[in-house]
CSV table of C-alpha atoms in Angstrom, one decimal:
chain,number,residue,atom,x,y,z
A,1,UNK,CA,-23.9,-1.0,-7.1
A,2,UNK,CA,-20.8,0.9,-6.5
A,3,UNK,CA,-17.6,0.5,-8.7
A,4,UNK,CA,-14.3,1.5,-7.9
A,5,UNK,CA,-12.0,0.4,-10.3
A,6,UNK,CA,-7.7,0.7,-9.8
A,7,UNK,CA,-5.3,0.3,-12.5
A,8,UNK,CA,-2.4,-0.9,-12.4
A,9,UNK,CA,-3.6,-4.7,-10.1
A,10,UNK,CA,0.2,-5.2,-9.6
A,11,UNK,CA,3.5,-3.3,-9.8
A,12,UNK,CA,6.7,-3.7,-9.9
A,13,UNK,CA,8.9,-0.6,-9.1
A,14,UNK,CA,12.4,0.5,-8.6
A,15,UNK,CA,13.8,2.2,-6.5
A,16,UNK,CA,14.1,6.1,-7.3
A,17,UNK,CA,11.5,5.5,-9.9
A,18,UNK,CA,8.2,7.7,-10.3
A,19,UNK,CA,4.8,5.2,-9.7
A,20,UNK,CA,1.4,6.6,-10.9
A,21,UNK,CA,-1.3,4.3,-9.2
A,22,UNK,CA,-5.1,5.4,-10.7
A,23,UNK,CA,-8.5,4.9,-9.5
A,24,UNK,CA,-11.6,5.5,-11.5
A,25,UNK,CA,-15.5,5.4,-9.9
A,26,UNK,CA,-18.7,5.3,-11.8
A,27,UNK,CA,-20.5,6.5,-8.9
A,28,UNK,CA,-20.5,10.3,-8.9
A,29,UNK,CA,-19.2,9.9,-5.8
A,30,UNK,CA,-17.3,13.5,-4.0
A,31,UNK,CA,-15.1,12.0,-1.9
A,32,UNK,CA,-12.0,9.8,-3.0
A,33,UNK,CA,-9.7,8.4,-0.7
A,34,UNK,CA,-6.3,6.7,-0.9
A,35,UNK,CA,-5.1,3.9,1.4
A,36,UNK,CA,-2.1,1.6,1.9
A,37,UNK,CA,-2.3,-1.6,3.8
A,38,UNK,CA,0.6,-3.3,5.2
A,39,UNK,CA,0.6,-6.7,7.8
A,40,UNK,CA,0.0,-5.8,11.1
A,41,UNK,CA,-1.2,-1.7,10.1
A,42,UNK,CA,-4.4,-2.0,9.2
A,43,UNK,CA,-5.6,1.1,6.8
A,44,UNK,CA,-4.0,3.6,7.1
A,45,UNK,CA,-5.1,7.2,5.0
A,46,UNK,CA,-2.7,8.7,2.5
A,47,UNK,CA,-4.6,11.1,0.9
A,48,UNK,CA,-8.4,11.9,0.5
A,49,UNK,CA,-10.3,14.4,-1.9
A,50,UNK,CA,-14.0,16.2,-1.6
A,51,UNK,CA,-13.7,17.4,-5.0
A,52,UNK,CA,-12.3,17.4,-8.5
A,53,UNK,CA,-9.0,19.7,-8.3
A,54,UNK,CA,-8.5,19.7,-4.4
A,55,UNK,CA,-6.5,17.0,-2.3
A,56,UNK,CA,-6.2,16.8,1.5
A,57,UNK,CA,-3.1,15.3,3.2
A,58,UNK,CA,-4.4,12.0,5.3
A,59,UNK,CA,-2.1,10.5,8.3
A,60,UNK,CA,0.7,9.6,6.2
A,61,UNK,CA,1.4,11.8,3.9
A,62,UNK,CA,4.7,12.1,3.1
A,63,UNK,CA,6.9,10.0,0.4
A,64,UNK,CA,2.7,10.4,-1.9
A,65,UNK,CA,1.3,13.4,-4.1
A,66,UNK,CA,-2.1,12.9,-5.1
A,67,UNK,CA,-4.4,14.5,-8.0
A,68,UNK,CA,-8.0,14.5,-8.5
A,69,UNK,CA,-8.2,15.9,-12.0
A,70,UNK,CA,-12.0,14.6,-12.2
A,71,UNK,CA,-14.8,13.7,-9.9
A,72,UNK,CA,-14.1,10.2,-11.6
A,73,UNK,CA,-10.5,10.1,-11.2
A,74,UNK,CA,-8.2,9.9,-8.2
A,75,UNK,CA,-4.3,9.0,-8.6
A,76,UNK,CA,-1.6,8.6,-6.1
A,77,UNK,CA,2.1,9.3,-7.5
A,78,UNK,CA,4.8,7.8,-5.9
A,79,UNK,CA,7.6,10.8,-7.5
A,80,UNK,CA,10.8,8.5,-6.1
A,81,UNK,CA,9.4,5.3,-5.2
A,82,UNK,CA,11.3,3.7,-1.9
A,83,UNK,CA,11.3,0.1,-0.7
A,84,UNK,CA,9.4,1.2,2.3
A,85,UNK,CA,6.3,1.7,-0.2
A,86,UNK,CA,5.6,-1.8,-0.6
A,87,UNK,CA,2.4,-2.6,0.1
A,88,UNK,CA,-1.1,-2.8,-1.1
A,89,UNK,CA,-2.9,0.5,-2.4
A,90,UNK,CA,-6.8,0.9,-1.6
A,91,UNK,CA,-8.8,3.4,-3.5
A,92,UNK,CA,-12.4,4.2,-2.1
A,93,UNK,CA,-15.2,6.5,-2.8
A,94,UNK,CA,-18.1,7.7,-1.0
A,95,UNK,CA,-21.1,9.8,-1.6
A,96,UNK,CA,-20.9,12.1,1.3
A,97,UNK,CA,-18.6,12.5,4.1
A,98,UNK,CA,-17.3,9.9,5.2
A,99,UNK,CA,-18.6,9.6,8.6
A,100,UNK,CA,-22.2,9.4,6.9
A,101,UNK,CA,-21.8,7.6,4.3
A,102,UNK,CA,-20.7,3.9,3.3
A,103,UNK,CA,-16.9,3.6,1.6
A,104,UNK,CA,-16.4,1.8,-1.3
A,105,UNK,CA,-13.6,0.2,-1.8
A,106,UNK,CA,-10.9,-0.9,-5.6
A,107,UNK,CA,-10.0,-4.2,-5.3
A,108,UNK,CA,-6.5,-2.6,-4.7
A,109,UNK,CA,-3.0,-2.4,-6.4
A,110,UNK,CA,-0.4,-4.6,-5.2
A,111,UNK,CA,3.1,-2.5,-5.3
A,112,UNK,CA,6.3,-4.2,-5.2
A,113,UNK,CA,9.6,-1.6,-4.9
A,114,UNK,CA,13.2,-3.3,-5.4
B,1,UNK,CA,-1.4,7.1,18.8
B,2,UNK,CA,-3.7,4.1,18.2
B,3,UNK,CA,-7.0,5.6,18.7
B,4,UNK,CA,-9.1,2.4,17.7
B,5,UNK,CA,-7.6,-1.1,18.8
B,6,UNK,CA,-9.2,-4.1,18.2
B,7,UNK,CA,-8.4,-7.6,19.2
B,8,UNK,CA,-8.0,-10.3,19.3
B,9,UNK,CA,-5.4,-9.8,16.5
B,10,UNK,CA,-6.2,-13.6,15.2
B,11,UNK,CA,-9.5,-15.6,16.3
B,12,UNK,CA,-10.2,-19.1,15.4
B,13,UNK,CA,-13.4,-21.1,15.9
B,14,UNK,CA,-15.5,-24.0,14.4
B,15,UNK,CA,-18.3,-24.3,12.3
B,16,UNK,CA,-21.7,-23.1,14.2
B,17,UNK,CA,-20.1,-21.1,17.0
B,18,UNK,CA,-20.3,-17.4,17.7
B,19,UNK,CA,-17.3,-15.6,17.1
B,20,UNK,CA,-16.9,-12.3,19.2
B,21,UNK,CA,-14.5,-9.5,17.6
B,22,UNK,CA,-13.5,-6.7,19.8
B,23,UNK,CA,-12.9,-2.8,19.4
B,24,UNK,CA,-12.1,0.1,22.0
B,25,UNK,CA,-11.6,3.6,21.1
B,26,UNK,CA,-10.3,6.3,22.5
B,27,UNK,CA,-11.9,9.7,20.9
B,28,UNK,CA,-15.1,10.6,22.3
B,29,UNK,CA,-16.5,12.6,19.6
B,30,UNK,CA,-16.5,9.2,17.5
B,31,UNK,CA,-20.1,9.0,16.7
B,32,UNK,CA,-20.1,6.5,13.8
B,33,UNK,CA,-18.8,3.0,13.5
B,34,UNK,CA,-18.8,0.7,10.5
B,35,UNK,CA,-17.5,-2.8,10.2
B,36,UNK,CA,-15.7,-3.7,7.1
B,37,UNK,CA,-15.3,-7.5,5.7
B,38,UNK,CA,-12.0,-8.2,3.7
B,39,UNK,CA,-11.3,-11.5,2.2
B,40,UNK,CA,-8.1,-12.5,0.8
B,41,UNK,CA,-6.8,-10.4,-2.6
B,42,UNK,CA,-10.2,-8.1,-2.6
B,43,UNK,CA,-10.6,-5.0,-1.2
B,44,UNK,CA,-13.1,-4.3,2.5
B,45,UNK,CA,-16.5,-3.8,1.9
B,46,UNK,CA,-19.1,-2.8,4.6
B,47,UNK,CA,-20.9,-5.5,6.5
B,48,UNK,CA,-22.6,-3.6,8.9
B,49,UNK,CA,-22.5,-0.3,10.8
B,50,UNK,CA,-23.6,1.7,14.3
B,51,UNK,CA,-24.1,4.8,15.2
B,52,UNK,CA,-23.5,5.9,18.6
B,53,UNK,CA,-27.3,7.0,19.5
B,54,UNK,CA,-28.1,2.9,19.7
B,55,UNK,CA,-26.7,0.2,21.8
B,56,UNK,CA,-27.1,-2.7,19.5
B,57,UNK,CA,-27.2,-3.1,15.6
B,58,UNK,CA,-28.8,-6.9,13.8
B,59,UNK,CA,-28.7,-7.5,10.3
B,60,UNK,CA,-28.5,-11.4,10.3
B,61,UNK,CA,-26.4,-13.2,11.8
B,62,UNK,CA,-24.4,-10.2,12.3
B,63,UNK,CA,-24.8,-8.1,15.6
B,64,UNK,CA,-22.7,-5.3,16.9
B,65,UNK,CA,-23.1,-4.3,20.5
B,66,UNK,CA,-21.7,-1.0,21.3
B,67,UNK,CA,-21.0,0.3,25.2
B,68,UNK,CA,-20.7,4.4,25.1
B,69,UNK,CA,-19.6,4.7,28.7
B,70,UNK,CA,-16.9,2.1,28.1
B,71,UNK,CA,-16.1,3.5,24.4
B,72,UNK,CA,-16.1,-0.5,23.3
B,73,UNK,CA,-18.1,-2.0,20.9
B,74,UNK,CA,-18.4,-5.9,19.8
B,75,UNK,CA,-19.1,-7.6,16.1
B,76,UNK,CA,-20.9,-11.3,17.2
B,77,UNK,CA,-20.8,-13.3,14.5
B,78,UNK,CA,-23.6,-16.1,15.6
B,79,UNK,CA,-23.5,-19.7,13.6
B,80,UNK,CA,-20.5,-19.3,12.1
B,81,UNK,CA,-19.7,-20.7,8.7
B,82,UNK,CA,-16.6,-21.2,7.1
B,83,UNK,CA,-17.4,-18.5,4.3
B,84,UNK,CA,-17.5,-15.9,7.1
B,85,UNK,CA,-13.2,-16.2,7.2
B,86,UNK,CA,-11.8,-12.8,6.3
B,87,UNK,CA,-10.2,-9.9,8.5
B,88,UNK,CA,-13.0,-8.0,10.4
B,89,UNK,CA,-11.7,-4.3,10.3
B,90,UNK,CA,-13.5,-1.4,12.8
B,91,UNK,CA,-13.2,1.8,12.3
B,92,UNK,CA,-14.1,5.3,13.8
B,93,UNK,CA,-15.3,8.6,12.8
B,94,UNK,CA,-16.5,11.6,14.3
B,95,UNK,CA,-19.0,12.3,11.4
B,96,UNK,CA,-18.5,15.8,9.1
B,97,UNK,CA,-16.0,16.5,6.9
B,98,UNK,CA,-13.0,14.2,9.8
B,99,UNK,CA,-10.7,11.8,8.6
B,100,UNK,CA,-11.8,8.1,9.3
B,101,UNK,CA,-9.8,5.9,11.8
B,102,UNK,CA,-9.1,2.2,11.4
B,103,UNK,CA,-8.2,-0.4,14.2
B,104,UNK,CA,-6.0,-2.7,12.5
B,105,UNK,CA,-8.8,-5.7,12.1
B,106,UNK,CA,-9.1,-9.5,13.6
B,107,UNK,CA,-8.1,-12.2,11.3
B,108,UNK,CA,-10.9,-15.2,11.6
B,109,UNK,CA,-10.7,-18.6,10.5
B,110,UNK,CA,-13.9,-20.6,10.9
B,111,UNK,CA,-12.8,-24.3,10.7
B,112,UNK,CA,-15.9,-26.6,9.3
């Protein structure tokens, strides 16, 4: 079965402060994708990845940076973290593109900026 | 722009009734349509997909019927149990290397 694992679970963050979330798969997976998820919103994209060293700019870009160093690892960095980042952080995976393939989803990271 | 939409936002029914989750989309070149579970504090995980070449998808007690023309699609959830209470999120994508889309899910509560 797939396994998407994020690190840190929860955060807590201030304000003007540099975040690092991380996501790791075991599934030699190409595609990585980052997602935030706030009441009312839905998921909405940050950033994706089809391979190790390359990143793609999702719907809402800005305020994120994102590296895929591996085909294992994905990380989203928050450089000055704002209170409009609250929210819960998704990390998923996915074999193909995405349109033909399942996602897989972390369990997520639960960010808190004061 | 809200290309997917789903509703109702919040649905509520008992124990052994069909619940009936709704989506709409607005892209035409959507060709692909999964359904994604989420319970409380975990992340969504697929619970059944549609492509747009078929009309209707089972697996269970899980159905989706999807309308082309209309660009609507439907998740029936038949015999409801109380287990089944999570958001229901739809989503959208045109297949290739396109971003995905996601409506912004229906809460239901299945009462026993």
């Amino acid at each position: 079965e797939a396994a998407v694992t994020q690190s840190p679970r929860s955060k807590v963050a201030v304000t003007g402060g540099k975040v690092t979330l991380s996501c790791h798969q075991t599934n030699n997976h190409d595609y990585m994708y980052w997602y935030r998820q706030d009441t009312g919103h839905g998921l909405r994209l940050i950033h994706y990845s089809y391979v190790a060293d390359s990143t793609e700019k999702g719907d809402i870009p800005d305020g994120y940076k994102a590296s895929r160093p591996s085909q294992e690892n994905f990380s989203l960095i928050l450089e000055l973290a704002s209170l409009s980042q609250t929210a819960v952080y998704f990390c998923a995976s996915s074999d193909r593109d995405w349109g033909q393939d399942t996602q897989y989803f972390g369990p997520g990271t639960r960010l808190l900026v004061l | 722009q809200q290309q997917v939409r789903q509703s109702p936002q919040s649905l509520t029914v008992w124990e052994g009734e069909t619940a009936i989750l709704n989506c709409s989309y607005e892209d035409s070149t959507f060709n692909y349509f999964p359904w994604y579970q989420q319970f409380p504090g975990e992340g969504p995980a697929l619970l059944i997909s549609i492509r747009s070449v078929s009309d209707k998808k089972e697996d269970g007690r899980f159905t989706i019927f999807f309308n082309k023309r209309e660009k609507k699609l439907s998740l029936h959830i038949t015999d409801s149990q109380p287990g089944d209470s999570a958001t229901y999120f739809c989503a959208a994508s045109p297949g290739g290397n396109y971003k995905p889309t996601f409506g912004k899910g229906t809460s239901l509560v299945v009462h026993p």
